[in-house]
PDB file of C-alpha atoms in Angstrom:
ATOM      1  CA  UNK A   1       0.000   0.000   0.000  1.00 62.00           C
ATOM      2  CA  UNK A   2       2.753   2.434   0.970  1.00 64.00           C
ATOM      3  CA  UNK A   3       4.685   1.675  -2.222  1.00 74.00           C
ATOM      4  CA  UNK A   4       1.564   2.269  -4.335  1.00 73.00           C
ATOM      5  CA  UNK A   5       0.892   5.574  -2.605  1.00 67.00           C
ATOM      6  CA  UNK A   6       4.479   6.721  -3.117  1.00 69.00           C
ATOM      7  CA  UNK A   7       4.376   5.886  -6.835  1.00 74.00           C
ATOM      8  CA  UNK A   8       0.942   7.373  -7.512  1.00 74.00           C
ATOM      9  CA  UNK A   9       1.033  10.919  -6.210  1.00 72.00           C
ATOM     10  CA  UNK A  10       3.794  12.527  -8.233  1.00 71.00           C
ATOM     11  CA  UNK A  11       5.954  15.374  -6.991  1.00 75.00           C
ATOM     12  CA  UNK A  12       3.815  18.520  -6.988  1.00 80.00           C
ATOM     13  CA  UNK A  13       3.471  20.642  -3.860  1.00 82.00           C
ATOM     14  CA  UNK A  14       0.316  18.800  -2.699  1.00 81.00           C
ATOM     15  CA  UNK A  15       1.461  15.213  -3.381  1.00 81.00           C
ATOM     16  CA  UNK A  16       2.663  14.632   0.177  1.00 81.00           C
ATOM     17  CA  UNK A  17      -0.604  15.970   1.611  1.00 82.00           C
ATOM     18  CA  UNK A  18      -2.680  13.702  -0.674  1.00 79.00           C
ATOM     19  CA  UNK A  19      -0.599  10.709   0.334  1.00 78.00           C
ATOM     20  CA  UNK A  20      -0.992  11.511   4.063  1.00 78.00           C
ATOM     21  CA  UNK A  21      -4.766  11.908   3.776  1.00 78.00           C
ATOM     22  CA  UNK A  22      -5.250   8.637   1.911  1.00 77.00           C
ATOM     23  CA  UNK A  23      -2.878   6.742   4.219  1.00 74.00           C
ATOM     24  CA  UNK A  24      -4.925   7.977   7.157  1.00 72.00           C
ATOM     25  CA  UNK A  25      -8.181   6.981   5.478  1.00 73.00           C
ATOM     26  CA  UNK A  26      -6.859   3.504   4.583  1.00 72.00           C
ATOM     27  CA  UNK A  27      -5.574   2.779   8.075  1.00 68.00           C
ATOM     28  CA  UNK A  28      -8.730   3.813   9.962  1.00 64.00           C
ATOM     29  CA  UNK A  29     -10.660   0.591   9.305  1.00 62.00           C
ATOM     30  CA  UNK A  30      -7.807  -1.568  10.628  1.00 63.00           C
ATOM     31  CA  UNK A  31      -8.602  -3.305  13.882  1.00 66.00           C
ATOM     32  CA  UNK A  32      -7.008  -1.709  16.916  1.00 73.00           C
ATOM     33  CA  UNK A  33      -5.066  -3.821  19.355  1.00 75.00           C
ATOM     34  CA  UNK A  34      -6.894  -4.441  22.609  1.00 80.00           C
ATOM     35  CA  UNK A  35      -5.695  -5.100  26.116  1.00 83.00           C
ATOM     36  CA  UNK A  36      -7.035  -8.290  27.665  1.00 85.00           C
ATOM     37  CA  UNK A  37      -6.230 -10.650  30.508  1.00 85.00           C
ATOM     38  CA  UNK A  38      -5.176 -14.047  29.201  1.00 83.00           C
ATOM     39  CA  UNK A  39      -6.610 -15.674  32.326  1.00 83.00           C
ATOM     40  CA  UNK A  40     -10.172 -14.858  31.279  1.00 86.00           C
ATOM     41  CA  UNK A  41      -9.868 -15.938  27.627  1.00 81.00           C
ATOM     42  CA  UNK A  42      -9.811 -19.631  26.832  1.00 83.00           C
ATOM     43  CA  UNK A  43      -9.239 -19.307  23.081  1.00 84.00           C
ATOM     44  CA  UNK A  44      -5.467 -18.953  22.660  1.00 81.00           C
ATOM     45  CA  UNK A  45      -5.885 -17.995  18.994  1.00 80.00           C
ATOM     46  CA  UNK A  46      -6.965 -14.576  20.308  1.00 78.00           C
ATOM     47  CA  UNK A  47      -3.404 -14.076  21.641  1.00 80.00           C
ATOM     48  CA  UNK A  48      -2.038 -14.128  18.085  1.00 79.00           C
ATOM     49  CA  UNK A  49      -0.565 -11.065  16.393  1.00 78.00           C
ATOM     50  CA  UNK A  50      -1.885 -11.162  12.832  1.00 73.00           C
ATOM     51  CA  UNK A  51       0.615  -8.823  11.149  1.00 73.00           C
ATOM     52  CA  UNK A  52       3.667 -10.324  12.867  1.00 78.00           C
ATOM     53  CA  UNK A  53       2.314 -13.883  12.473  1.00 81.00           C
ATOM     54  CA  UNK A  54       3.270 -14.951  15.990  1.00 84.00           C
ATOM     55  CA  UNK A  55       1.033 -17.132  18.190  1.00 83.00           C
ATOM     56  CA  UNK A  56       1.633 -15.259  21.465  1.00 80.00           C
ATOM     57  CA  UNK A  57       2.224 -11.556  21.701  1.00 79.00           C
ATOM     58  CA  UNK A  58       2.275  -8.874  24.321  1.00 78.00           C
ATOM     59  CA  UNK A  59       2.864  -5.206  23.741  1.00 74.00           C
ATOM     60  CA  UNK A  60       3.854  -2.465  26.090  1.00 72.00           C
ATOM     61  CA  UNK A  61       5.679   0.807  26.046  1.00 74.00           C
ATOM     62  CA  UNK A  62       7.556   2.632  28.736  1.00 70.00           C
ATOM     63  CA  UNK A  63       5.710   2.153  32.044  1.00 65.00           C
ATOM     64  CA  UNK A  64       5.787   5.923  32.624  1.00 70.00           C
ATOM     65  CA  UNK A  65       3.229   6.415  29.864  1.00 70.00           C
ATOM     66  CA  UNK A  66       0.107   4.419  30.726  1.00 78.00           C
ATOM     67  CA  UNK A  67      -1.233   2.469  33.656  1.00 83.00           C
ATOM     68  CA  UNK A  68      -1.936  -0.519  31.406  1.00 83.00           C
ATOM     69  CA  UNK A  69       1.766  -0.653  30.547  1.00 84.00           C
ATOM     70  CA  UNK A  70       2.671  -0.649  34.240  1.00 86.00           C
ATOM     71  CA  UNK A  71       0.425  -3.671  34.757  1.00 86.00           C
ATOM     72  CA  UNK A  72       1.954  -5.466  31.758  1.00 85.00           C
ATOM     73  CA  UNK A  73       5.480  -4.751  33.054  1.00 87.00           C
ATOM     74  CA  UNK A  74       4.577  -6.046  36.513  1.00 88.00           C
ATOM     75  CA  UNK A  75       2.910  -9.189  35.160  1.00 87.00           C
ATOM     76  CA  UNK A  76       5.801  -9.914  32.811  1.00 88.00           C
ATOM     77  CA  UNK A  77       8.334  -9.352  35.588  1.00 92.00           C
ATOM     78  CA  UNK A  78       6.416 -11.699  37.896  1.00 92.00           C
ATOM     79  CA  UNK A  79       6.074 -14.369  35.190  1.00 89.00           C
ATOM     80  CA  UNK A  80       9.844 -14.262  34.632  1.00 91.00           C
ATOM     81  CA  UNK A  81      10.438 -14.626  38.366  1.00 93.00           C
ATOM     82  CA  UNK A  82      12.052 -11.199  38.701  1.00 94.00           C
ATOM     83  CA  UNK A  83       9.458  -9.901  41.141  1.00 93.00           C
ATOM     84  CA  UNK A  84       6.662 -11.210  43.303  1.00 92.00           C
ATOM     85  CA  UNK A  85       3.237 -11.721  41.754  1.00 89.00           C
ATOM     86  CA  UNK A  86       0.929  -8.738  41.770  1.00 87.00           C
ATOM     87  CA  UNK A  87      -2.060  -9.032  44.046  1.00 89.00           C
ATOM     88  CA  UNK A  88      -4.854  -8.615  41.524  1.00 89.00           C
ATOM     89  CA  UNK A  89      -7.442 -11.183  40.542  1.00 92.00           C
ATOM     90  CA  UNK A  90      -7.707 -11.925  36.835  1.00 90.00           C
ATOM     91  CA  UNK A  91     -11.208 -10.389  36.760  1.00 93.00           C
ATOM     92  CA  UNK A  92      -9.797  -7.125  38.173  1.00 93.00           C
ATOM     93  CA  UNK A  93      -7.052  -7.162  35.547  1.00 90.00           C
ATOM     94  CA  UNK A  94      -9.688  -7.673  32.839  1.00 91.00           C
ATOM     95  CA  UNK A  95     -11.764  -4.770  34.202  1.00 93.00           C
ATOM     96  CA  UNK A  96      -8.653  -2.566  34.044  1.00 91.00           C
ATOM     97  CA  UNK A  97      -7.978  -3.790  30.496  1.00 89.00           C
ATOM     98  CA  UNK A  98     -11.566  -2.971  29.481  1.00 92.00           C
ATOM     99  CA  UNK A  99     -11.266   0.504  31.003  1.00 93.00           C
ATOM    100  CA  UNK A 100      -7.937   1.085  29.223  1.00 89.00           C
ATOM    101  CA  UNK A 101      -9.487  -0.030  25.920  1.00 89.00           C
ATOM    102  CA  UNK A 102     -12.437   2.339  26.435  1.00 93.00           C
ATOM    103  CA  UNK A 103     -10.112   5.278  27.127  1.00 90.00           C
ATOM    104  CA  UNK A 104      -7.906   4.401  24.157  1.00 86.00           C
ATOM    105  CA  UNK A 105     -10.933   4.271  21.848  1.00 89.00           C
ATOM    106  CA  UNK A 106     -12.208   7.620  23.159  1.00 93.00           C
ATOM    107  CA  UNK A 107      -8.776   9.162  22.639  1.00 89.00           C
ATOM    108  CA  UNK A 108      -8.564   7.776  19.106  1.00 86.00           C
ATOM    109  CA  UNK A 109     -12.018   9.152  18.298  1.00 90.00           C
ATOM    110  CA  UNK A 110     -11.081  12.635  19.513  1.00 95.00           C
ATOM    111  CA  UNK A 111      -7.865  12.462  17.476  1.00 90.00           C
ATOM    112  CA  UNK A 112      -9.830  11.473  14.353  1.00 87.00           C
ATOM    113  CA  UNK A 113     -12.392  14.231  14.850  1.00 93.00           C
ATOM    114  CA  UNK A 114      -9.604  16.762  15.299  1.00 94.00           C
ATOM    115  CA  UNK A 115      -7.897  15.576  12.112  1.00 89.00           C
ATOM    116  CA  UNK A 116     -11.230  15.762  10.259  1.00 89.00           C
ATOM    117  CA  UNK A 117     -11.796  19.310  11.473  1.00 93.00           C
ATOM    118  CA  UNK A 118      -8.365  20.522  10.404  1.00 91.00           C
ATOM    119  CA  UNK A 119      -8.612  18.669   7.098  1.00 88.00           C
ATOM    120  CA  UNK A 120     -11.926  20.355   6.334  1.00 91.00           C
ATOM    121  CA  UNK A 121     -10.353  23.740   7.140  1.00 93.00           C
ATOM    122  CA  UNK A 122      -7.414  22.868   4.871  1.00 88.00           C
ATOM    123  CA  UNK A 123      -9.743  21.914   1.997  1.00 89.00           C
ATOM    124  CA  UNK A 124     -11.874  25.039   2.447  1.00 91.00           C
ATOM    125  CA  UNK A 125      -8.808  27.312   2.412  1.00 89.00           C
ATOM    126  CA  UNK A 126      -7.351  25.607  -0.662  1.00 82.00           C
TER     127      UNK A 126
END
């Protein structure tokens, strides 16, 4: 997709903007990654990362960024034996995952609406 976009839009002063807009529009329908507690899901195929084609996958960023990442770091550390297990039931972890997913979706929606607003201003001005 990226190669096609790069080859299609030429080199005029608006080509980069057209490419950015279409890339954004193409990526919106892609399924977002969701946090979940493996202890509440019995179907291990849900642990798979489609794009990377790996059967088990966990993702986290720096634990200073989001509470969900702190939980993932703590769980991973405990599973590797580097720290003691955290004192949360799997249902509580799933509730936190659901809350994190809700907040992430709300944030993404606000980001999309903001981009739509500024894009409409850009189109009107041009």
